CSV table of C-alpha atoms and ligand atoms in Angstrom, one decimal:
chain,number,residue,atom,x,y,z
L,15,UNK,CA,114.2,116.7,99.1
L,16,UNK,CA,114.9,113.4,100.1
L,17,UNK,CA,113.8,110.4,98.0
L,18,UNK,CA,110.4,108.8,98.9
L,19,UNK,CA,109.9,107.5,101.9
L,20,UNK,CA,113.5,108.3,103.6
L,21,UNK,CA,113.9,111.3,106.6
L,22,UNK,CA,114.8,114.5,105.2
L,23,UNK,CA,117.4,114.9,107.9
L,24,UNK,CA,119.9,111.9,109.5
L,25,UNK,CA,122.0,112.6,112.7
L,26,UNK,CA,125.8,111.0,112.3
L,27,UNK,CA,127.0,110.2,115.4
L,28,UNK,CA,131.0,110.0,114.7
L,29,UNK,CA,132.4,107.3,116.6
L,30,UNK,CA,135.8,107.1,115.0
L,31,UNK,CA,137.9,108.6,117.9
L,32,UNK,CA,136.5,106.2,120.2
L,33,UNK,CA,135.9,103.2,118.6
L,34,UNK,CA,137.6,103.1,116.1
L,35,UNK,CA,141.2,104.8,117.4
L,36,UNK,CA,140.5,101.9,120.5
L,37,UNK,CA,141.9,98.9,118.4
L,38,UNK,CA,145.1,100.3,117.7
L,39,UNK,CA,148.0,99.1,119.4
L,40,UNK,CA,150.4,101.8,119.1
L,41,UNK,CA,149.3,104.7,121.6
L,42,UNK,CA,148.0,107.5,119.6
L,43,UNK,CA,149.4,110.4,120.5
L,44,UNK,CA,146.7,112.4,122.6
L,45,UNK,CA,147.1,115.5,120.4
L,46,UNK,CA,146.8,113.6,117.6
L,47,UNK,CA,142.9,112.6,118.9
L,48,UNK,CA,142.3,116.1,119.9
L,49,UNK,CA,143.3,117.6,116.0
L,50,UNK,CA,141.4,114.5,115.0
L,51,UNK,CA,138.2,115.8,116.6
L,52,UNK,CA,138.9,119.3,116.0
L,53,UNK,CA,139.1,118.2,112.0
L,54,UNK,CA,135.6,116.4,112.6
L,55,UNK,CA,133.8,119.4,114.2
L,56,UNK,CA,135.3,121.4,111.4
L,57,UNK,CA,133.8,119.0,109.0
L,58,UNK,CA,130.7,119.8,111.0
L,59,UNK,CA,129.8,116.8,113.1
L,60,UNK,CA,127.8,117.7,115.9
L,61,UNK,CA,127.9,114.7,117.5
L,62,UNK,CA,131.2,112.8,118.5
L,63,UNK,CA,132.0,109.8,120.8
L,64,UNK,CA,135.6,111.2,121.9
L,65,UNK,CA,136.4,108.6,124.3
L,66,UNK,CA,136.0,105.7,126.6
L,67,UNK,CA,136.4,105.8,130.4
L,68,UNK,CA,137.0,102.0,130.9
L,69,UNK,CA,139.8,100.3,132.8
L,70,UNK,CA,143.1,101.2,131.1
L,71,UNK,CA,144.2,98.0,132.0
L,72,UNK,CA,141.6,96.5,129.6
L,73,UNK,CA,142.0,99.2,127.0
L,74,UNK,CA,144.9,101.2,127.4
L,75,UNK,CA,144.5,103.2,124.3
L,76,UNK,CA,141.5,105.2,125.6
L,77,UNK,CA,143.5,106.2,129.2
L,78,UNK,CA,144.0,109.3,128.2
L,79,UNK,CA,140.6,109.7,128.3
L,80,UNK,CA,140.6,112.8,130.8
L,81,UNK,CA,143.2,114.8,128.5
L,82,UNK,CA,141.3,114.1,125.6
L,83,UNK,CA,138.4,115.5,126.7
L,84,UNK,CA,140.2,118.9,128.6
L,85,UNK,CA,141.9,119.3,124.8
L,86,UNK,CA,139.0,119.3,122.7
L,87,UNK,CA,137.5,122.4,121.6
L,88,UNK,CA,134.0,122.6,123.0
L,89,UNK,CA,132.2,125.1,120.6
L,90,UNK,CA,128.4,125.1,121.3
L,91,UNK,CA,126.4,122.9,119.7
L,92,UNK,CA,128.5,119.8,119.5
L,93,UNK,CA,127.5,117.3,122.0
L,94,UNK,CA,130.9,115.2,123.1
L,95,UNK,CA,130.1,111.6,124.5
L,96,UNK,CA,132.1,108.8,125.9
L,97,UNK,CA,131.7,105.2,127.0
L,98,UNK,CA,131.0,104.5,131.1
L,99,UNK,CA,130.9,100.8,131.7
L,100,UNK,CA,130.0,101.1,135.7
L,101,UNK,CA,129.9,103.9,138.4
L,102,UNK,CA,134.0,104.4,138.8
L,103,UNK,CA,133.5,105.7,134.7
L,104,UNK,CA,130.4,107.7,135.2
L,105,UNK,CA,132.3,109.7,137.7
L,106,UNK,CA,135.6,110.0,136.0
L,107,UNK,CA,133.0,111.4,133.1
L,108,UNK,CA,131.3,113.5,134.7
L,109,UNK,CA,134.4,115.6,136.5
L,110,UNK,CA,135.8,115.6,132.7
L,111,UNK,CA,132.7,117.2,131.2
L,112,UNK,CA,131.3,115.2,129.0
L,113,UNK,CA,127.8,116.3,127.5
L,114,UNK,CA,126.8,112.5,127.5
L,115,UNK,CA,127.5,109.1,128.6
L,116,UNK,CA,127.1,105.8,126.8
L,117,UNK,CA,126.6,102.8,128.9
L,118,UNK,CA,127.0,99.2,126.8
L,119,UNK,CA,125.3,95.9,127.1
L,120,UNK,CA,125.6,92.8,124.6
L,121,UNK,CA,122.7,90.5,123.6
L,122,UNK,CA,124.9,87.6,124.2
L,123,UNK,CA,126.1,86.5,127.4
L,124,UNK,CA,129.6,85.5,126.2
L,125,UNK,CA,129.8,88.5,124.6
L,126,UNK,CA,129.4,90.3,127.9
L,127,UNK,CA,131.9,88.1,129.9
L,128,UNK,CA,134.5,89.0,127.4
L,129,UNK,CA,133.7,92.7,126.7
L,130,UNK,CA,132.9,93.8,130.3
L,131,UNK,CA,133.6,90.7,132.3
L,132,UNK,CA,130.0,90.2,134.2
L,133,UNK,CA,126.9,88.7,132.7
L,134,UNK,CA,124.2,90.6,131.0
L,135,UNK,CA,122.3,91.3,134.3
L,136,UNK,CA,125.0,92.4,136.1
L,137,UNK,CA,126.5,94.6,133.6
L,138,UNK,CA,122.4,96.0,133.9
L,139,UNK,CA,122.2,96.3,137.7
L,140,UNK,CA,125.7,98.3,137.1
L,141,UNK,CA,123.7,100.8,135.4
L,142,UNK,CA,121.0,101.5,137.2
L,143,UNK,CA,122.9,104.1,139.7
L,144,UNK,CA,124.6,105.5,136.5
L,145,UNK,CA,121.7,106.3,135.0
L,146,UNK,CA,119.8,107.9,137.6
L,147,UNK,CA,123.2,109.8,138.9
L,148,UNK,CA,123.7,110.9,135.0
L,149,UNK,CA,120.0,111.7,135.0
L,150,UNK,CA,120.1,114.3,138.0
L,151,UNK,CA,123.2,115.7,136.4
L,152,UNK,CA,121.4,116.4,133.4
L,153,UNK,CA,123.3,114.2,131.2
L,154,UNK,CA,121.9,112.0,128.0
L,155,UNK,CA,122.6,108.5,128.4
L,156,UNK,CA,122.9,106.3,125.2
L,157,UNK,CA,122.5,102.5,125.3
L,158,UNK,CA,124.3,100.5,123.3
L,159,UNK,CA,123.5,96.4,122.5
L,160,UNK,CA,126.7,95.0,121.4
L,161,UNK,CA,126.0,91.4,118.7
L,162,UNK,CA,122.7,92.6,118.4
L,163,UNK,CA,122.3,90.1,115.0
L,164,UNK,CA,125.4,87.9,115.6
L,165,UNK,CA,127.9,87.3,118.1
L,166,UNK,CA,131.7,85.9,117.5
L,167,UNK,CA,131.6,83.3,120.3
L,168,UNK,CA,127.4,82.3,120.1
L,169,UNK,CA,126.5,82.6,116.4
L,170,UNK,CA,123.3,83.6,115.4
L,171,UNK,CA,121.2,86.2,118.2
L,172,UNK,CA,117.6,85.9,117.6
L,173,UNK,CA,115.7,88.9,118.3
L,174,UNK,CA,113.6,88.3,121.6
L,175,UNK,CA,117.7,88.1,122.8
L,176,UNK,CA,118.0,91.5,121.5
L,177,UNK,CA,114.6,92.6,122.5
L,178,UNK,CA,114.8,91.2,126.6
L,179,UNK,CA,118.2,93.9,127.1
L,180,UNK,CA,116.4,96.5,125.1
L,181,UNK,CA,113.7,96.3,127.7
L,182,UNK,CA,116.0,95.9,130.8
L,183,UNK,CA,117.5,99.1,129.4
L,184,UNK,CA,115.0,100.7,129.0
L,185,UNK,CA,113.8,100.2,132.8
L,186,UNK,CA,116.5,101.5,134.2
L,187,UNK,CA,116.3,104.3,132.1
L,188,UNK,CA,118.4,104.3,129.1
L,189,UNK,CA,117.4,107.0,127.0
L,190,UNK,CA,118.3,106.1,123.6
L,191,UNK,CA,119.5,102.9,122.2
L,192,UNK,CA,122.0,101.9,119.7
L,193,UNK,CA,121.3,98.3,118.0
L,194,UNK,CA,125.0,97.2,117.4
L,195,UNK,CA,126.7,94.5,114.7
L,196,UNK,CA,129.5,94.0,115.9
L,197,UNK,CA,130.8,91.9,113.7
L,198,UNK,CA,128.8,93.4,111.0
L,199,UNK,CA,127.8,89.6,109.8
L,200,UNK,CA,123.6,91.1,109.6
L,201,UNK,CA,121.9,91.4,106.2
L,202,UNK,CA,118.4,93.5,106.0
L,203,UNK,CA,116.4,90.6,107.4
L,204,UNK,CA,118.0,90.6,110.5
L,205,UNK,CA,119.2,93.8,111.1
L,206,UNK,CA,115.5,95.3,110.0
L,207,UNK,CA,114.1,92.7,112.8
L,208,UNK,CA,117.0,93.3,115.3
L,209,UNK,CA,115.6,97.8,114.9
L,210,UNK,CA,111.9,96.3,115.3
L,211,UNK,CA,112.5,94.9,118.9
L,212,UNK,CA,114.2,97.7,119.8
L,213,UNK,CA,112.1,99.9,118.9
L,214,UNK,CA,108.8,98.1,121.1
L,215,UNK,CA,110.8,99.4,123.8
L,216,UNK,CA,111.7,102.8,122.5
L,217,UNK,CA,110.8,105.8,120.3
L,218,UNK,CA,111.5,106.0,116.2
L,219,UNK,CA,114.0,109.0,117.3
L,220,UNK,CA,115.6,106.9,120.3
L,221,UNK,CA,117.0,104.2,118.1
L,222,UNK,CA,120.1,104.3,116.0
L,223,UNK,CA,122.2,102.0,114.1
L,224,UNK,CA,125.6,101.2,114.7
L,225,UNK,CA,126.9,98.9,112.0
L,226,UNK,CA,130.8,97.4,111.5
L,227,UNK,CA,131.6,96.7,107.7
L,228,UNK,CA,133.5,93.6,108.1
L,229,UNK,CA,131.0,92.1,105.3
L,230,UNK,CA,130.7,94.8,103.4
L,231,UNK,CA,127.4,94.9,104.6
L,232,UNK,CA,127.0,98.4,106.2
L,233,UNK,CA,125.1,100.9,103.7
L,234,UNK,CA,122.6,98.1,102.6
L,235,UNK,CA,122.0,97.9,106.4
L,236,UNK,CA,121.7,101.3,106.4
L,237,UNK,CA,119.3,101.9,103.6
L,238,UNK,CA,117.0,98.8,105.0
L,239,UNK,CA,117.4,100.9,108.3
L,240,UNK,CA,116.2,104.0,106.5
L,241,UNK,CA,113.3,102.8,105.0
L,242,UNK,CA,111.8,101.8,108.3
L,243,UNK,CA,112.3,105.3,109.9
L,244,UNK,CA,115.8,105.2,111.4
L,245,UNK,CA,117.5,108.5,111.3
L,246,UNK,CA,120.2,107.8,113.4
L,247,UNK,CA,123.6,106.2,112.7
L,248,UNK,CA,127.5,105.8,114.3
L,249,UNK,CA,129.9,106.3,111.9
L,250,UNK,CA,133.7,106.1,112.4
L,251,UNK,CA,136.1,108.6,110.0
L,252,UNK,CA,137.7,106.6,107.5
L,253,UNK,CA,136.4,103.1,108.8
L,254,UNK,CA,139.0,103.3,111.7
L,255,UNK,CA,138.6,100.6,113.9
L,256,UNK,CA,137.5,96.9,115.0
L,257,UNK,CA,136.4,95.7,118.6
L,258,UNK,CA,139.5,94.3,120.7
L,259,UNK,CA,137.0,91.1,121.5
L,260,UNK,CA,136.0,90.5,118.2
L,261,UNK,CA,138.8,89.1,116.8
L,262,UNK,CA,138.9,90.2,112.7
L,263,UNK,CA,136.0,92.6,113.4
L,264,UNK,CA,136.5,95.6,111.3
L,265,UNK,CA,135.7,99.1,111.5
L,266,UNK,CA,132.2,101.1,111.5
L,267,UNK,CA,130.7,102.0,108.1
L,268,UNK,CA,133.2,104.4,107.1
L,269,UNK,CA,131.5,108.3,107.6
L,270,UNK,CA,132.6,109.2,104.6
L,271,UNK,CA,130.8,106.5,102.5
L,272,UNK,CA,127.7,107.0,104.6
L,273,UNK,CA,127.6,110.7,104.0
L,274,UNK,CA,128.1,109.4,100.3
L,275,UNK,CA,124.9,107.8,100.4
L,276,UNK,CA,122.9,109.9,102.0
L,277,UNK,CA,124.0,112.9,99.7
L,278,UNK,CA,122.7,110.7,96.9
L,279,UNK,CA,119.7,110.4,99.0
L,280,UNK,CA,118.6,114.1,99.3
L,281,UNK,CA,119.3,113.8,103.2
L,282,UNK,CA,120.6,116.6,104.8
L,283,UNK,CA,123.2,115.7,107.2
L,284,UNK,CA,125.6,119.0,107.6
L,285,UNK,CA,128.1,117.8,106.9
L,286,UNK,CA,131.2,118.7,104.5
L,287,UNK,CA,132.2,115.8,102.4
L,288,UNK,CA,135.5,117.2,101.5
L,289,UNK,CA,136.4,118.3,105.1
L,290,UNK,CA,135.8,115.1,106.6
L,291,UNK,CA,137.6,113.2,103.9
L,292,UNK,CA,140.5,115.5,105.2
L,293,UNK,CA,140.1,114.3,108.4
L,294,UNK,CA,140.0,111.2,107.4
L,295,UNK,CA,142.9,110.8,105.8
L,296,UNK,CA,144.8,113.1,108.4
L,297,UNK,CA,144.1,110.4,111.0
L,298,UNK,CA,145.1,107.2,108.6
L,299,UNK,CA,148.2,109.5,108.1
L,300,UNK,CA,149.2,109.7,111.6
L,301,UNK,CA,148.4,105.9,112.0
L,302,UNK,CA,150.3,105.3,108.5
L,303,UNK,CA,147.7,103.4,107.3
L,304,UNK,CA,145.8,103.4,104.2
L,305,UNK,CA,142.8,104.8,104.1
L,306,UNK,CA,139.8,102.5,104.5
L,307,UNK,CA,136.9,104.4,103.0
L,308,UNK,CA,136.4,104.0,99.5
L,309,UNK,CA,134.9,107.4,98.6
L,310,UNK,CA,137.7,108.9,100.6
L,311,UNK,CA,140.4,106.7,98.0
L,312,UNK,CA,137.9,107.7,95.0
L,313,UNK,CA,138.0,111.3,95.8
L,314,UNK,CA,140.9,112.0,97.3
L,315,UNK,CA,142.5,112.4,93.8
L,316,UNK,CA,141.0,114.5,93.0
L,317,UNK,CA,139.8,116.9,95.7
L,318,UNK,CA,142.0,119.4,96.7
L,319,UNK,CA,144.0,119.3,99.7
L,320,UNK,CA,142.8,121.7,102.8
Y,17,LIG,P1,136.8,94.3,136.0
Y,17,LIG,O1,138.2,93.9,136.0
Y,17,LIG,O2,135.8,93.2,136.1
Y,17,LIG,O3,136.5,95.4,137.1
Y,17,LIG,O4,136.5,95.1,134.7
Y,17,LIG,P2,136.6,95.6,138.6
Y,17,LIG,O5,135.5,96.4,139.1
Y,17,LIG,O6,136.9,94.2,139.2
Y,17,LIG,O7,138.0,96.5,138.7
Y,17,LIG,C1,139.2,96.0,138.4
Y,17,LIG,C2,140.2,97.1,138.2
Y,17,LIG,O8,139.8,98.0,137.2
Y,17,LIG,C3,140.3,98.0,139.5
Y,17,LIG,O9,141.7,98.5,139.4
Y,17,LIG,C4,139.4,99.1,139.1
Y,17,LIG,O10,139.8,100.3,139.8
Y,17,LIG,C5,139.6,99.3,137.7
Y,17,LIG,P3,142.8,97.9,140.4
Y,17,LIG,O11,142.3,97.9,141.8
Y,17,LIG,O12,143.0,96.5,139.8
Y,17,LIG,O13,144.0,98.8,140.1
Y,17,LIG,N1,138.4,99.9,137.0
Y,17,LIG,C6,138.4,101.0,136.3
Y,17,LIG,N2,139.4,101.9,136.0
Y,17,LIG,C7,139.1,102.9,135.2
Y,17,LIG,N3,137.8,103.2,134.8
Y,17,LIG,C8,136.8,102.3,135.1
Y,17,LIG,C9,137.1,101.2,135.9
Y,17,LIG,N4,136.3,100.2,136.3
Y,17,LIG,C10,137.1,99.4,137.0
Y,17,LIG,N5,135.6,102.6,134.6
Y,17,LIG,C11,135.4,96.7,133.3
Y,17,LIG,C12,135.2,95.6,134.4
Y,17,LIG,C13,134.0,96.9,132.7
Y,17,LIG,C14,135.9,97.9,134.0
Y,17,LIG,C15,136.3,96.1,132.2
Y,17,LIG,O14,135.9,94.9,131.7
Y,17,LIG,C16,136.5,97.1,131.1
Y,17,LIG,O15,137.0,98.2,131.2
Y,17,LIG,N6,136.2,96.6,129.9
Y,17,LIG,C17,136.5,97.4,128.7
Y,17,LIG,C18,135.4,97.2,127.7
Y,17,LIG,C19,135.6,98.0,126.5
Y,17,LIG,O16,136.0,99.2,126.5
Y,17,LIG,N7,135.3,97.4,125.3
Y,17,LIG,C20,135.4,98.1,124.1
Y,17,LIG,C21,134.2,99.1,124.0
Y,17,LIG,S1,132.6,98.4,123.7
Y,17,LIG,C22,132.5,98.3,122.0
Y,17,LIG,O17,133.4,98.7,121.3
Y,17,LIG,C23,131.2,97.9,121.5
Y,17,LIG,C24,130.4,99.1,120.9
Y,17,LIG,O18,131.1,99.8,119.9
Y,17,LIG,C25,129.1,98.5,120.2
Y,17,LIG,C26,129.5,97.4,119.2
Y,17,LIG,O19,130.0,97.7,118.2
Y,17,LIG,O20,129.2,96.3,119.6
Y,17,LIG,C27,129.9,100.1,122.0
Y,18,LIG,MG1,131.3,99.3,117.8
């Protein structure tokens, strides 16, 4: 039973071998992403961002995005998205069968120039044709709002910012939307008021969190997210990861101190702590990196290796 007033059941949406395997500069071998997912679905996430199909000349880590996808087992059930930033993606995702697409906005107009190199409504009238093309293929599409508290090059983002990209979203039929800090600078306050605009344009189940740790910040976020009725979160294996233009940026909460939490909760989740912290540190193994979740370090002792 989940503690009062929380969801009984939370969907983790692992985004580790998107974004958090896109910030490394070394190319990751692609089997190395494919065992990485493989490890994840054995852990039993259901839902996993395996890729981006953006211009390899912006990120050239996620090129292999085709191969990545034609590797991964696709056992029923699990539900493999990637990233599609204008039509050229959407139908370089679609012939690489992709269950569904994500298509990413920011609530700050810097923020969009950098990311995706065309103002807010640009990068909105880009999606309209990719979201009713994904929409007669059948296909989800996911919204994501990058600096949806805070952005690196604006400072504070109120939210009516938040809020007005919601709703253009949401118009040109976005399905779900995920309210991103980027630079994970939001505390309760904001990121509760950040959810509550989103969610005037869309449902309680339509709305997830998607919170970088950078201060520390990411489970209290979580918790305040909880207790208004979010039940959806991204989560990246180990805290891989950082956004390439959002310069010190760190990782997403780590999955395994989420699932830590919501454990402790009484939420159900499905997923295997000890499996995923395998996966975990196979992936920061490969990268020769430490690990940076801090369950993961705490139990890693004394688990036994799989
Ligand atoms: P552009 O240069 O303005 O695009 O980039 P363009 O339409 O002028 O095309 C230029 C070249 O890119 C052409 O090639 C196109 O074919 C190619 P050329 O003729 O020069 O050889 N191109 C593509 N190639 C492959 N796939 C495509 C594609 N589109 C164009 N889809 C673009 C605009 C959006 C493509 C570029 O800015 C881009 O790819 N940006 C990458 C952004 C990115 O991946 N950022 C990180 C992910 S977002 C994130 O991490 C935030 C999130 O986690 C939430 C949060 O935490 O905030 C989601
Ligand atoms: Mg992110």
């Amino acid at each position: 039973m989940a503690a009062a007033g929380m969801p009984d059941r939370v969907v983790v949406v692992e985004v580790g071998p998107r974004d958090g395997l896109q910030n490394e500069t070394s190319q990751v071998p692609t089997p190395v992403k494919i065992e990485l997912v493989a490890r994840l679905q054995q852990a039993g996430l259901r839902e996993i961002e395996v890729t981006s199909f953006v211009s390899p000349k912006w990120v050239p880590q996620m090129a292999d995005n085709r191969a990545v996808l034609a590797g991964i087992p696709r056992p029923a059930g699990v539900r493999h998205s990637a990233l599609v930033p204008n039509r050229q993606g959407w139908e370089a995702a679609l012939a690489s069968g992709v269950d569904e697409i994500v298509v990413f906005a920011a609530a700050s107009e810097s923020f969009s120039q950098r990311n995706i190199n065309c103002s807010i409504e640009a990068s909105i009238e880009r999606f309209e044709p990719v979201c009713s093309a994904a929409r007669a293929a059948g296909i989800k599409v996911r919204g994501a709002i990058s600096c949806a508290v805070g952005c690196p090059y604006e400072g504070a983002v109120a939210p009516q910012q938040l809020e007005r990209v919601a709703r253009l979203m949401r118009e040109v039929g976005v399905q779900h939307l995920g309210v991103a800090d980027t630079i994970g600078i939001g505390r309760p306050p904001q990121v509760r008021a950040a959810l509550e605009a989103a969610l005037r344009h869309f449902p309680l189940d339509e709305v997830s969190g998607h919170f970088h740790d950078t201060y520390g910040m990411a489970l209290v976020n979580t918790l305040a997210s909880l207790e208004i009725g979010i039940q959806r979160f991204d989560a990246s294996v180990s805290g891989l990861g950082g956004c390439p233009y959002a310069r010190g940026a760190t990782g997403n909460v780590a999955t395994e101190d989420l699932i830590y939490l919501l454990d402790g909760l009484g939420i159900e989740t499905g997923i295997d702590l000890g499996r995923l912290i395998d996966a975990g540190n196979f992936i920061r193994a490969r990268l020769a990196q430490p690990n940076g979740s801090r369950v993961a370090r705490a139990l890693s002792a004394r688990l036994p290796c799989r």
